[in-house]
Amino acid sequence: MSSPLILVNLKTYKEGMGARAHAIATAAQMVAQESGVTIGIAPSYIDLHPLAHHFMIPVYAQHVDGTEPGAHTGQITAHAIKTAGASGSLINHSERRLSLADIEDSVRALKAQKLIAVICSNNERTSAGAAALEPDYVAIEPPELIGSGVSVSKANPEIIRRSVAAVHAVNKNVKVLTGAGIQSGECVKIAIDLGTDGVLLASSVVKAPEPAVILRDLVSKL
Ligand code: G3P
């Protein structure tokens, strides 16, 4: 099995911008080096290029459009994020939902640039649908638990188990992440034991006074 992925989404939190984004990336790189666990970061577009160039950890976009480069305005192309140094992108996050056709276009655009596609989903049925589009990862996040401080691993482990089964029934090569309220090594261990390949999280790290303390806890049981 490959190393689990801990992917930290900085969202548009004030605590995840600019110098603070650099501080979180510094902590993530330090803990990744100490533990050998892959820790990625998904900053705002504005911070993507500097973080990708200053740090060795994988940097993801929070969203990507399927649009080709050219005469379009305000679109985020896969080519643009690749040029900025991204390793991949989230698609269809609960806070940035897309149509099914748009999701497919975004996955295709990422694959054309050899970037990692992480489609977010909200339950086992949409996870199965996402898997049919052949992304690298499906990330299952029950929306009601996002930012709640209540961990999906503890509040709804069944949805993780069912989503892993639903994704693998469609395509065994698609890896599964889970997220919402993830905050400790115990949450991560439960998720991994239920068959996921890692976690997607935000507030517990982004809002922490010392992100390295939470990151060390997150990897402590792997
Ligand atoms: O993208 C991760 C996210 O939606 C989960 O957020 O704050 O519950 O870890 P949080």
mmCIF file of C-alpha atoms and ligand atoms in Angstrom:
data_model
loop_
_atom_site.group_PDB
_atom_site.id
_atom_site.type_symbol
_atom_site.label_atom_id
_atom_site.label_comp_id
_atom_site.label_asym_id
_atom_site.label_seq_id
_atom_site.Cartn_x
_atom_site.Cartn_y
_atom_site.Cartn_z
ATOM 1 C CA MET A 1 0.000 0.000 0.000
ATOM 2 C CA SER A 2 1.293 3.495 -0.774
ATOM 3 C CA SER A 3 1.784 6.058 1.985
ATOM 4 C CA PRO A 4 -1.466 7.630 3.207
ATOM 5 C CA LEU A 5 -2.137 11.197 2.091
ATOM 6 C CA ILE A 6 -2.967 13.905 4.608
ATOM 7 C CA LEU A 7 -4.330 16.770 2.513
ATOM 8 C CA VAL A 8 -4.881 20.107 4.263
ATOM 9 C CA ASN A 9 -7.309 22.469 2.532
ATOM 10 C CA LEU A 10 -6.654 26.064 3.581
ATOM 11 C CA LYS A 11 -10.003 27.140 2.049
ATOM 12 C CA THR A 12 -10.422 30.921 2.260
ATOM 13 C CA TYR A 13 -9.766 31.072 5.990
ATOM 14 C CA LYS A 14 -8.008 34.256 7.066
ATOM 15 C CA GLU A 15 -5.712 31.988 9.071
ATOM 16 C CA GLY A 16 -4.641 30.248 5.830
ATOM 17 C CA MET A 17 -3.494 33.194 3.724
ATOM 18 C CA GLY A 18 -0.114 34.708 2.889
ATOM 19 C CA ALA A 19 2.494 34.444 5.650
ATOM 20 C CA ARG A 20 0.215 32.157 7.608
ATOM 21 C CA ALA A 21 -0.067 29.811 4.566
ATOM 22 C CA HIS A 22 3.751 29.709 4.542
ATOM 23 C CA ALA A 23 3.771 28.884 8.261
ATOM 24 C CA ILE A 24 1.326 25.994 7.746
ATOM 25 C CA ALA A 25 3.367 24.715 4.779
ATOM 26 C CA THR A 26 6.539 24.946 6.889
ATOM 27 C CA ALA A 27 4.890 22.841 9.601
ATOM 28 C CA ALA A 28 3.530 20.361 7.039
ATOM 29 C CA GLN A 29 6.933 19.897 5.418
ATOM 30 C CA MET A 30 8.641 19.458 8.796
ATOM 31 C CA VAL A 31 6.130 16.823 9.991
ATOM 32 C CA ALA A 32 6.191 15.054 6.615
ATOM 33 C CA GLN A 33 9.991 14.792 6.834
ATOM 34 C CA GLU A 34 9.891 13.602 10.453
ATOM 35 C CA SER A 35 7.184 10.988 9.877
ATOM 36 C CA GLY A 36 7.597 9.907 6.252
ATOM 37 C CA VAL A 37 3.866 10.546 5.718
ATOM 38 C CA THR A 38 2.802 12.503 2.633
ATOM 39 C CA ILE A 39 1.243 15.798 3.713
ATOM 40 C CA GLY A 40 -0.198 18.001 0.979
ATOM 41 C CA ILE A 41 -1.634 21.477 1.143
ATOM 42 C CA ALA A 42 -4.399 23.134 -0.909
ATOM 43 C CA PRO A 43 -3.936 26.912 -0.536
ATOM 44 C CA SER A 44 -5.735 29.786 -2.234
ATOM 45 C CA TYR A 45 -4.721 30.326 -5.868
ATOM 46 C CA ILE A 46 -2.794 33.412 -4.812
ATOM 47 C CA ASP A 47 -0.518 31.367 -2.574
ATOM 48 C CA LEU A 48 -0.239 28.334 -4.836
ATOM 49 C CA HIS A 49 2.778 29.429 -6.867
ATOM 50 C CA PRO A 50 4.959 30.653 -3.960
ATOM 51 C CA LEU A 51 4.185 27.587 -1.850
ATOM 52 C CA ALA A 52 4.833 25.156 -4.700
ATOM 53 C CA HIS A 53 8.199 26.780 -5.340
ATOM 54 C CA HIS A 54 9.340 27.151 -1.739
ATOM 55 C CA PHE A 55 8.306 23.750 -0.401
ATOM 56 C CA MET A 56 8.817 20.107 -1.343
ATOM 57 C CA ILE A 57 5.343 18.986 -0.206
ATOM 58 C CA PRO A 58 2.604 18.451 -2.810
ATOM 59 C CA VAL A 59 0.503 21.559 -3.413
ATOM 60 C CA TYR A 60 -3.039 21.243 -4.758
ATOM 61 C CA ALA A 61 -5.497 23.759 -6.208
ATOM 62 C CA GLN A 62 -8.861 23.960 -4.478
ATOM 63 C CA HIS A 63 -10.748 23.859 -7.791
ATOM 64 C CA VAL A 64 -9.942 23.653 -11.485
ATOM 65 C CA ASP A 65 -12.035 24.357 -14.566
ATOM 66 C CA GLY A 66 -12.071 22.041 -17.563
ATOM 67 C CA THR A 67 -11.451 25.001 -19.860
ATOM 68 C CA GLU A 68 -8.593 24.882 -22.351
ATOM 69 C CA PRO A 69 -6.030 27.712 -22.238
ATOM 70 C CA GLY A 70 -6.990 30.609 -24.517
ATOM 71 C CA ALA A 71 -9.556 33.369 -24.754
ATOM 72 C CA HIS A 72 -11.415 32.835 -21.480
ATOM 73 C CA THR A 73 -11.585 35.212 -18.531
ATOM 74 C CA GLY A 74 -11.542 34.300 -14.877
ATOM 75 C CA GLN A 75 -11.177 30.565 -15.509
ATOM 76 C CA ILE A 76 -8.606 28.440 -13.675
ATOM 77 C CA THR A 77 -7.123 26.025 -16.194
ATOM 78 C CA ALA A 78 -5.225 22.834 -15.454
ATOM 79 C CA HIS A 79 -2.384 24.266 -17.526
ATOM 80 C CA ALA A 80 -2.261 27.337 -15.238
ATOM 81 C CA ILE A 81 -2.061 25.340 -12.029
ATOM 82 C CA LYS A 82 0.551 23.002 -13.535
ATOM 83 C CA THR A 83 2.629 26.010 -14.552
ATOM 84 C CA ALA A 84 2.264 27.368 -11.014
ATOM 85 C CA GLY A 85 3.700 24.120 -9.635
ATOM 86 C CA ALA A 86 0.585 22.251 -8.481
ATOM 87 C CA SER A 87 0.569 18.468 -8.127
ATOM 88 C CA GLY A 88 -3.176 18.236 -8.609
ATOM 89 C CA SER A 89 -6.528 19.725 -7.681
ATOM 90 C CA LEU A 90 -9.691 19.198 -5.706
ATOM 91 C CA ILE A 91 -12.811 19.097 -7.869
ATOM 92 C CA ASN A 92 -16.438 19.500 -6.756
ATOM 93 C CA HIS A 93 -15.692 20.366 -3.144
ATOM 94 C CA SER A 94 -18.859 20.716 -1.089
ATOM 95 C CA GLU A 95 -18.188 24.472 -1.029
ATOM 96 C CA ARG A 96 -17.610 24.553 -4.832
ATOM 97 C CA ARG A 97 -20.073 22.117 -6.382
ATOM 98 C CA LEU A 98 -20.038 21.473 -10.159
ATOM 99 C CA SER A 99 -22.293 19.742 -12.673
ATOM 100 C CA LEU A 100 -21.439 16.157 -13.600
ATOM 101 C CA ALA A 101 -20.313 17.297 -17.051
ATOM 102 C CA ASP A 102 -18.073 19.969 -15.500
ATOM 103 C CA ILE A 103 -16.518 17.412 -13.156
ATOM 104 C CA GLU A 104 -15.729 15.163 -16.094
ATOM 105 C CA ASP A 105 -14.156 18.074 -17.988
ATOM 106 C CA SER A 106 -12.016 18.995 -14.989
ATOM 107 C CA VAL A 107 -10.780 15.416 -14.565
ATOM 108 C CA ARG A 108 -9.950 15.250 -18.280
ATOM 109 C CA ALA A 109 -8.079 18.562 -18.129
ATOM 110 C CA LEU A 110 -6.042 17.421 -15.111
ATOM 111 C CA LYS A 111 -5.168 14.102 -16.730
ATOM 112 C CA ALA A 112 -4.024 15.870 -19.887
ATOM 113 C CA GLN A 113 -1.561 17.802 -17.691
ATOM 114 C CA LYS A 114 -0.597 14.655 -15.716
ATOM 115 C CA LEU A 115 -1.996 16.181 -12.525
ATOM 116 C CA ILE A 116 -3.754 14.358 -9.677
ATOM 117 C CA ALA A 117 -7.562 14.571 -9.665
ATOM 118 C CA VAL A 118 -9.409 14.465 -6.317
ATOM 119 C CA ILE A 119 -13.191 14.474 -6.791
ATOM 120 C CA CYS A 120 -15.083 15.331 -3.610
ATOM 121 C CA SER A 121 -18.403 13.624 -2.900
ATOM 122 C CA ASN A 122 -21.014 13.692 -0.161
ATOM 123 C CA ASN A 123 -22.228 10.083 0.170
ATOM 124 C CA GLU A 124 -21.672 6.575 -1.180
ATOM 125 C CA ARG A 125 -23.917 7.057 -4.234
ATOM 126 C CA THR A 126 -22.122 10.155 -5.460
ATOM 127 C CA SER A 127 -18.805 8.488 -4.551
ATOM 128 C CA ALA A 128 -19.650 5.642 -6.934
ATOM 129 C CA GLY A 129 -20.569 8.171 -9.637
ATOM 130 C CA ALA A 130 -17.308 10.031 -9.066
ATOM 131 C CA ALA A 131 -15.324 6.785 -9.329
ATOM 132 C CA ALA A 132 -16.832 6.166 -12.776
ATOM 133 C CA LEU A 133 -15.003 9.293 -13.986
ATOM 134 C CA GLU A 134 -11.683 7.626 -13.069
ATOM 135 C CA PRO A 135 -10.034 10.258 -10.878
ATOM 136 C CA ASP A 136 -6.994 9.396 -8.787
ATOM 137 C CA TYR A 137 -8.986 9.911 -5.577
ATOM 138 C CA VAL A 138 -12.576 10.263 -4.433
ATOM 139 C CA ALA A 139 -12.855 12.238 -1.183
ATOM 140 C CA ILE A 140 -16.031 11.521 0.757
ATOM 141 C CA GLU A 141 -17.099 14.347 3.085
ATOM 142 C CA PRO A 142 -20.559 14.465 4.705
ATOM 143 C CA PRO A 143 -21.367 18.193 4.344
ATOM 144 C CA GLU A 144 -23.125 18.440 7.703
ATOM 145 C CA LEU A 145 -19.891 17.516 9.504
ATOM 146 C CA ILE A 146 -17.577 19.864 7.584
ATOM 147 C CA GLY A 147 -16.131 22.481 9.925
ATOM 148 C CA SER A 148 -18.266 21.090 12.756
ATOM 149 C CA GLY A 149 -15.441 19.830 14.956
ATOM 150 C CA VAL A 150 -17.222 16.445 14.906
ATOM 151 C CA SER A 151 -15.174 13.822 13.095
ATOM 152 C CA VAL A 152 -16.693 11.716 10.307
ATOM 153 C CA SER A 153 -14.497 8.857 11.539
ATOM 154 C CA LYS A 154 -16.313 8.814 14.861
ATOM 155 C CA ALA A 155 -19.764 10.202 13.980
ATOM 156 C CA ASN A 156 -20.352 8.239 10.771
ATOM 157 C CA PRO A 157 -17.782 5.503 10.155
ATOM 158 C CA GLU A 158 -20.428 3.569 8.195
ATOM 159 C CA ILE A 159 -20.468 6.176 5.428
ATOM 160 C CA ILE A 160 -16.710 5.719 5.044
ATOM 161 C CA ARG A 161 -16.987 1.938 4.892
ATOM 162 C CA ARG A 162 -19.886 2.080 2.406
ATOM 163 C CA SER A 163 -18.146 4.682 0.236
ATOM 164 C CA VAL A 164 -14.921 2.682 0.037
ATOM 165 C CA ALA A 165 -16.967 -0.351 -1.049
ATOM 166 C CA ALA A 166 -18.985 1.714 -3.557
ATOM 167 C CA VAL A 167 -15.871 3.271 -5.111
ATOM 168 C CA HIS A 168 -13.994 -0.011 -5.353
ATOM 169 C CA ALA A 169 -17.030 -1.777 -6.830
ATOM 170 C CA VAL A 170 -16.775 0.686 -9.712
ATOM 171 C CA ASN A 171 -12.996 0.932 -10.005
ATOM 172 C CA LYS A 172 -10.468 -0.709 -7.682
ATOM 173 C CA ASN A 173 -7.723 1.663 -8.831
ATOM 174 C CA VAL A 174 -9.445 4.765 -7.487
ATOM 175 C CA LYS A 175 -8.160 5.688 -4.044
ATOM 176 C CA VAL A 176 -10.426 7.043 -1.321
ATOM 177 C CA LEU A 177 -9.961 9.910 1.104
ATOM 178 C CA THR A 178 -12.418 10.963 3.756
ATOM 179 C CA GLY A 179 -12.901 14.240 5.537
ATOM 180 C CA ALA A 180 -15.034 16.453 7.789
ATOM 181 C CA GLY A 181 -14.045 17.191 11.347
ATOM 182 C CA ILE A 182 -10.780 15.196 11.163
ATOM 183 C CA GLN A 183 -8.640 16.427 14.057
ATOM 184 C CA SER A 184 -6.490 13.671 15.581
ATOM 185 C CA GLY A 185 -4.361 10.622 14.958
ATOM 186 C CA GLU A 186 -7.249 8.499 16.134
ATOM 187 C CA CYS A 187 -9.561 9.959 13.432
ATOM 188 C CA VAL A 188 -6.912 9.244 10.795
ATOM 189 C CA LYS A 189 -6.329 5.698 12.029
ATOM 190 C CA ILE A 190 -10.057 4.882 11.982
ATOM 191 C CA ALA A 191 -10.289 6.216 8.410
ATOM 192 C CA ILE A 192 -7.307 4.144 7.266
ATOM 193 C CA ASP A 193 -8.581 1.026 9.041
ATOM 194 C CA LEU A 194 -11.885 1.472 7.187
ATOM 195 C CA GLY A 195 -10.040 1.218 3.885
ATOM 196 C CA THR A 196 -9.254 4.802 2.908
ATOM 197 C CA ASP A 197 -5.928 6.044 1.589
ATOM 198 C CA GLY A 198 -5.872 9.175 3.702
ATOM 199 C CA VAL A 199 -7.833 12.203 4.836
ATOM 200 C CA LEU A 200 -8.862 15.651 3.628
ATOM 201 C CA LEU A 201 -9.147 18.240 6.386
ATOM 202 C CA ALA A 202 -9.067 21.940 7.069
ATOM 203 C CA SER A 203 -10.103 23.741 10.244
ATOM 204 C CA SER A 204 -8.271 21.674 12.868
ATOM 205 C CA VAL A 205 -4.926 22.516 11.243
ATOM 206 C CA VAL A 206 -5.646 25.913 9.682
ATOM 207 C CA LYS A 207 -7.106 27.408 12.850
ATOM 208 C CA ALA A 208 -4.613 25.826 15.229
ATOM 209 C CA PRO A 209 -2.268 28.281 17.033
ATOM 210 C CA GLU A 210 0.512 25.778 16.314
ATOM 211 C CA PRO A 211 -0.332 23.700 13.214
ATOM 212 C CA ALA A 212 2.694 21.415 13.760
ATOM 213 C CA VAL A 213 1.179 20.147 17.025
ATOM 214 C CA ILE A 214 -2.008 18.993 15.257
ATOM 215 C CA LEU A 215 -0.085 17.628 12.259
ATOM 216 C CA ARG A 216 2.150 15.540 14.526
ATOM 217 C CA ASP A 217 -0.939 14.150 16.241
ATOM 218 C CA LEU A 218 -2.585 13.392 12.858
ATOM 219 C CA VAL A 219 0.341 11.178 11.753
ATOM 220 C CA SER A 220 1.011 9.705 15.202
ATOM 221 C CA LYS A 221 -0.834 6.407 14.710
ATOM 222 C CA LEU A 222 0.283 5.648 11.141
HETATM 223 O O1 G3P B 1 -11.771 20.147 2.460
HETATM 224 C C1 G3P B 1 -11.776 19.683 3.768
HETATM 225 C C2 G3P B 1 -12.978 20.072 4.485
HETATM 226 O O2 G3P B 1 -14.126 20.261 3.785
HETATM 227 C C3 G3P B 1 -13.151 19.498 5.835
HETATM 228 O O3 G3P B 1 -13.142 20.609 6.637
HETATM 229 O O4 G3P B 1 -12.803 21.857 8.669
HETATM 230 O O5 G3P B 1 -14.176 19.787 8.717
HETATM 231 O O6 G3P B 1 -11.705 19.626 8.422
HETATM 232 P P1 G3P B 1 -12.934 20.453 8.215
#
